[in-house]
Amino acid sequence: MSTGAPGSLTRLTLESVEAVHAGLAGLGLDWLSEAEQARLSAMTAPRRRAQFTAGRWLARQCLAARAGGNWRDYALSAPDDGAPQVLAAPGPGHGYFSLSHSGDWLACAVSPLPVGVDVECSDRARDFQALNEWMHESAALRDAPVHPPEQQAWFYAQWTLKEAWLKHATSAAPAPAPRPSMRSARFMPCKEGDGTAMVGSGDAFTVAVYPAAPATLQWEAGALRQARWASWDLG
């Protein structure tokens, strides 16, 4: 999709947690930073532990692919509430990263500037009209769709966009800051190339990257190649 200069690209990867974990067999856990090991030790649910370790391994792989060096030489933070950051890297210019997981989906975005990514499983029935009303200020619902299929697509696009926006805000903050309100952000679809964010929709997932544009977003092969992409703008 992208046509921008390599140094300006945001690279997005979407993987299966199960597939990533299959590649972790035999590696142990000594490659995790002290902060990550402490965070992992507090987790008791096997599925959550699997998501955490798979995400941390994938982030290192993506950072190394962009900036070089051995993936084991990257140390990452593990805050309880906030965006993880690179604590140590084999060289300068490692950039920023963002992680998200939902079910068996695991997304990682790496960029030279602060970035946020969110992925959601989007293949189960829910009361999307009620969810849209809960998620938005009343004035922001004026242009929302009224038919169930469109309500579902609208909800997942808005939810992932808002989550990606929040992660970007946390990553870009120079110091810990109050978390902005999800309801305060309003995104609207726009013409390709005019927006500040991108949403990709597949048969069972929706993924959003903020900030991103067609010229600066590059994704790996696989499920993302089959996704339907659209530009959105923060109003």
Short mmCIF file of C-alpha atoms in Angstrom, two decimals:
data_model
loop_
_atom_site.label_atom_id
_atom_site.label_comp_id
_atom_site.label_asym_id
_atom_site.label_seq_id
_atom_site.Cartn_x
_atom_site.Cartn_y
_atom_site.Cartn_z
CA MET A 1 0.00 0.00 0.00
CA SER A 2 2.70 2.48 0.98
CA THR A 3 4.71 4.71 -1.35
CA GLY A 4 6.46 6.83 1.29
CA ALA A 5 10.16 6.91 2.06
CA PRO A 6 11.35 3.89 4.08
CA GLY A 7 12.27 6.05 7.06
CA SER A 8 8.73 7.43 7.34
CA LEU A 9 6.88 4.13 7.21
CA THR A 10 4.74 2.61 9.94
CA ARG A 11 4.98 -1.16 9.65
CA LEU A 12 2.00 -3.22 10.78
CA THR A 13 2.09 -6.95 11.52
CA LEU A 14 -0.91 -9.15 12.36
CA GLU A 15 -0.21 -12.65 13.63
CA SER A 16 -1.89 -15.53 15.42
CA VAL A 17 -0.90 -15.84 19.08
CA GLU A 18 -0.90 -19.62 18.67
CA ALA A 19 1.43 -19.46 15.66
CA VAL A 20 3.83 -17.08 17.42
CA HIS A 21 3.91 -19.29 20.50
CA ALA A 22 4.77 -22.32 18.40
CA GLY A 23 7.94 -20.48 17.39
CA LEU A 24 8.79 -19.72 21.03
CA ALA A 25 9.14 -23.37 22.00
CA GLY A 26 12.46 -23.96 23.73
CA LEU A 27 13.41 -20.28 24.08
CA GLY A 28 12.59 -20.01 27.77
CA LEU A 29 11.81 -16.61 29.28
CA ASP A 30 15.23 -15.14 30.02
CA TRP A 31 14.93 -12.81 27.01
CA LEU A 32 12.19 -10.85 28.80
CA SER A 33 13.29 -7.73 30.69
CA GLU A 34 13.05 -7.66 34.48
CA ALA A 35 9.96 -5.45 34.21
CA GLU A 36 8.32 -7.88 31.80
CA GLN A 37 9.13 -10.89 33.95
CA ALA A 38 7.63 -9.17 36.98
CA ARG A 39 4.48 -8.36 35.01
CA LEU A 40 4.25 -11.91 33.69
CA SER A 41 4.64 -13.42 37.15
CA ALA A 42 1.52 -11.56 38.27
CA MET A 43 -0.56 -13.20 35.53
CA THR A 44 -2.25 -16.47 36.37
CA ALA A 45 -4.47 -17.09 33.31
CA PRO A 46 -2.57 -19.26 30.78
CA ARG A 47 -4.17 -17.51 27.81
CA ARG A 48 -3.19 -14.06 29.07
CA ARG A 49 0.36 -15.25 29.71
CA ALA A 50 0.51 -16.64 26.17
CA GLN A 51 -0.72 -13.34 24.71
CA PHE A 52 1.81 -11.37 26.74
CA THR A 53 4.89 -13.39 25.85
CA ALA A 54 3.87 -13.69 22.19
CA GLY A 55 3.37 -9.94 21.96
CA ARG A 56 6.71 -9.14 23.57
CA TRP A 57 8.53 -11.51 21.23
CA LEU A 58 6.73 -10.12 18.18
CA ALA A 59 7.55 -6.53 19.19
CA ARG A 60 11.24 -7.38 19.37
CA GLN A 61 11.11 -9.08 15.99
CA CYS A 62 9.40 -6.06 14.41
CA LEU A 63 11.79 -3.57 16.03
CA ALA A 64 14.81 -5.56 14.89
CA ALA A 65 13.40 -5.82 11.35
CA ARG A 66 13.06 -2.04 11.21
CA ALA A 67 16.15 -0.82 13.08
CA GLY A 68 18.47 -3.83 12.92
CA GLY A 69 20.33 -5.72 15.57
CA ASN A 70 19.52 -8.93 17.37
CA TRP A 71 15.97 -9.13 18.73
CA ARG A 72 17.33 -10.40 22.07
CA ASP A 73 19.14 -7.10 22.61
CA TYR A 74 15.87 -5.14 22.88
CA ALA A 75 14.54 -4.55 26.41
CA LEU A 76 10.96 -3.36 26.82
CA SER A 77 9.05 -1.78 29.68
CA ALA A 78 5.87 -3.33 31.08
CA PRO A 79 3.74 -0.67 32.81
CA ASP A 80 0.48 -1.76 34.40
CA ASP A 81 -1.39 1.12 32.73
CA GLY A 82 0.28 2.78 29.80
CA ALA A 83 2.06 2.14 26.53
CA PRO A 84 5.19 -0.05 26.72
CA GLN A 85 8.42 1.54 25.54
CA VAL A 86 11.88 0.50 24.43
CA LEU A 87 14.23 0.53 27.43
CA ALA A 88 17.35 -0.61 25.58
CA ALA A 89 18.25 -1.34 21.98
CA PRO A 90 21.38 -2.44 20.08
CA GLY A 91 21.55 0.92 18.29
CA PRO A 92 19.89 4.32 17.85
CA GLY A 93 16.83 4.98 15.73
CA HIS A 94 14.77 2.06 17.00
CA GLY A 95 11.58 4.14 16.94
CA TYR A 96 8.30 3.43 18.72
CA PHE A 97 6.01 0.43 18.85
CA SER A 98 2.46 -0.42 19.88
CA LEU A 99 0.88 -3.78 20.69
CA SER A 100 -2.69 -5.08 20.79
CA HIS A 101 -4.30 -8.50 21.18
CA SER A 102 -7.83 -9.85 20.94
CA GLY A 103 -8.62 -13.53 21.06
CA ASP A 104 -5.95 -15.22 18.94
CA TRP A 105 -5.11 -12.02 17.03
CA LEU A 106 -1.93 -10.12 17.84
CA ALA A 107 -1.05 -6.80 16.17
CA CYS A 108 2.18 -4.83 16.33
CA ALA A 109 2.94 -1.45 14.76
CA VAL A 110 6.46 0.00 14.60
CA SER A 111 7.07 3.60 13.54
CA PRO A 112 9.73 6.33 13.73
CA LEU A 113 7.12 8.44 15.57
CA PRO A 114 4.69 7.60 18.40
CA VAL A 115 1.98 5.26 17.12
CA GLY A 116 -1.05 3.37 18.39
CA VAL A 117 -2.62 0.13 17.15
CA ASP A 118 -5.70 -1.81 18.20
CA VAL A 119 -7.14 -5.09 16.93
CA GLU A 120 -10.51 -6.61 17.83
CA CYS A 121 -12.21 -9.88 17.00
CA SER A 122 -15.26 -8.71 15.09
CA ASP A 123 -17.19 -11.88 14.31
CA ARG A 124 -19.64 -12.20 17.20
CA ALA A 125 -23.17 -10.86 17.66
CA ARG A 126 -23.63 -7.93 20.04
CA ASP A 127 -26.05 -5.07 20.61
CA PHE A 128 -24.16 -2.67 18.37
CA GLN A 129 -26.76 0.10 18.57
CA ALA A 130 -26.41 0.21 22.35
CA LEU A 131 -22.63 -0.02 22.14
CA ASN A 132 -22.48 2.89 19.70
CA GLU A 133 -24.71 4.98 21.96
CA TRP A 134 -22.52 4.19 24.97
CA MET A 135 -19.26 4.93 23.15
CA HIS A 136 -20.16 8.34 21.72
CA GLU A 137 -21.32 11.68 22.92
CA SER A 138 -24.93 12.08 21.80
CA ALA A 139 -24.05 14.80 19.27
CA ALA A 140 -21.51 12.49 17.60
CA LEU A 141 -24.22 9.94 16.69
CA ARG A 142 -25.86 12.19 14.14
CA ASP A 143 -24.13 10.49 11.20
CA ALA A 144 -24.02 6.98 12.66
CA PRO A 145 -25.63 4.16 10.61
CA VAL A 146 -28.99 2.70 11.65
CA HIS A 147 -28.92 -0.75 10.00
CA PRO A 148 -27.40 -3.67 11.98
CA PRO A 149 -24.59 -4.70 9.56
CA GLU A 150 -23.43 -1.10 9.21
CA GLN A 151 -23.77 -0.56 12.97
CA GLN A 152 -21.42 -3.49 13.57
CA ALA A 153 -18.78 -2.22 11.12
CA TRP A 154 -19.13 1.32 12.51
CA PHE A 155 -18.69 0.17 16.11
CA TYR A 156 -15.54 -1.86 15.49
CA ALA A 157 -14.00 0.88 13.35
CA GLN A 158 -14.75 3.51 16.00
CA TRP A 159 -13.64 1.31 18.90
CA THR A 160 -10.30 0.33 17.36
CA LEU A 161 -9.65 3.90 16.19
CA LYS A 162 -10.31 5.32 19.64
CA GLU A 163 -8.13 2.69 21.31
CA ALA A 164 -5.30 3.32 18.84
CA TRP A 165 -5.67 7.07 19.42
CA LEU A 166 -5.48 6.58 23.19
CA LYS A 167 -2.37 4.41 22.89
CA HIS A 168 -0.72 7.01 20.68
CA ALA A 169 -1.56 9.74 23.19
CA THR A 170 -0.01 7.69 26.01
CA SER A 171 3.08 6.86 23.96
CA ALA A 172 3.58 10.49 22.90
CA ALA A 173 3.19 11.93 26.41
CA PRO A 174 6.55 13.02 27.90
CA ALA A 175 5.44 11.84 31.35
CA PRO A 176 2.53 9.84 32.80
CA ALA A 177 -0.65 11.79 32.11
CA PRO A 178 -4.36 11.27 32.77
CA ARG A 179 -5.93 8.94 30.20
CA PRO A 180 -8.12 10.94 27.78
CA SER A 181 -11.79 10.04 27.52
CA MET A 182 -12.61 7.62 24.72
CA ARG A 183 -15.93 9.41 24.24
CA SER A 184 -14.13 12.69 23.54
CA ALA A 185 -12.66 11.44 20.25
CA ARG A 186 -14.78 11.35 17.11
CA PHE A 187 -13.61 9.77 13.87
CA MET A 188 -15.30 10.09 10.48
CA PRO A 189 -14.61 8.17 7.27
CA CYS A 190 -12.98 10.23 4.54
CA LYS A 191 -11.43 9.95 1.09
CA GLU A 192 -8.31 7.82 0.80
CA GLY A 193 -5.26 9.88 1.60
CA ASP A 194 -7.12 12.63 3.44
CA GLY A 195 -7.34 10.96 6.85
CA THR A 196 -5.14 10.68 9.91
CA ALA A 197 -5.84 6.98 10.60
CA MET A 198 -6.38 3.70 8.77
CA VAL A 199 -8.79 0.84 9.48
CA GLY A 200 -8.48 -2.63 8.01
CA SER A 201 -11.43 -5.06 8.19
CA GLY A 202 -11.26 -8.80 7.62
CA ASP A 203 -13.78 -11.59 8.04
CA ALA A 204 -12.99 -11.97 11.75
CA PHE A 205 -10.99 -8.89 12.77
CA THR A 206 -10.82 -5.10 12.64
CA VAL A 207 -7.49 -3.33 13.11
CA ALA A 208 -6.77 0.41 13.33
CA VAL A 209 -3.53 2.39 13.25
CA TYR A 210 -3.21 6.00 14.40
CA PRO A 211 -1.66 8.06 12.94
CA ALA A 212 -1.45 6.48 9.50
CA ALA A 213 -2.16 7.18 5.84
CA PRO A 214 -1.98 5.03 2.70
CA ALA A 215 1.39 6.53 1.80
CA THR A 216 2.95 5.75 5.18
CA LEU A 217 1.39 2.43 6.23
CA GLN A 218 3.03 -0.82 5.23
CA TRP A 219 1.80 -4.24 6.31
CA GLU A 220 3.13 -7.74 6.25
CA ALA A 221 1.68 -10.42 4.00
CA GLY A 222 -1.06 -12.67 5.33
CA ALA A 223 -4.46 -11.73 6.70
CA LEU A 224 -3.81 -8.00 6.23
CA ARG A 225 -3.42 -8.44 2.48
CA GLN A 226 -7.06 -9.54 2.26
CA ALA A 227 -8.37 -6.75 4.52
CA ARG A 228 -10.59 -3.93 3.28
CA TRP A 229 -8.84 -0.64 4.08
CA ALA A 230 -10.37 2.77 4.67
CA SER A 231 -9.13 6.20 5.73
CA TRP A 232 -10.63 7.97 8.74
CA ASP A 233 -10.08 11.44 10.14
CA LEU A 234 -10.19 12.73 13.70
CA GLY A 235 -12.81 15.43 13.87
#
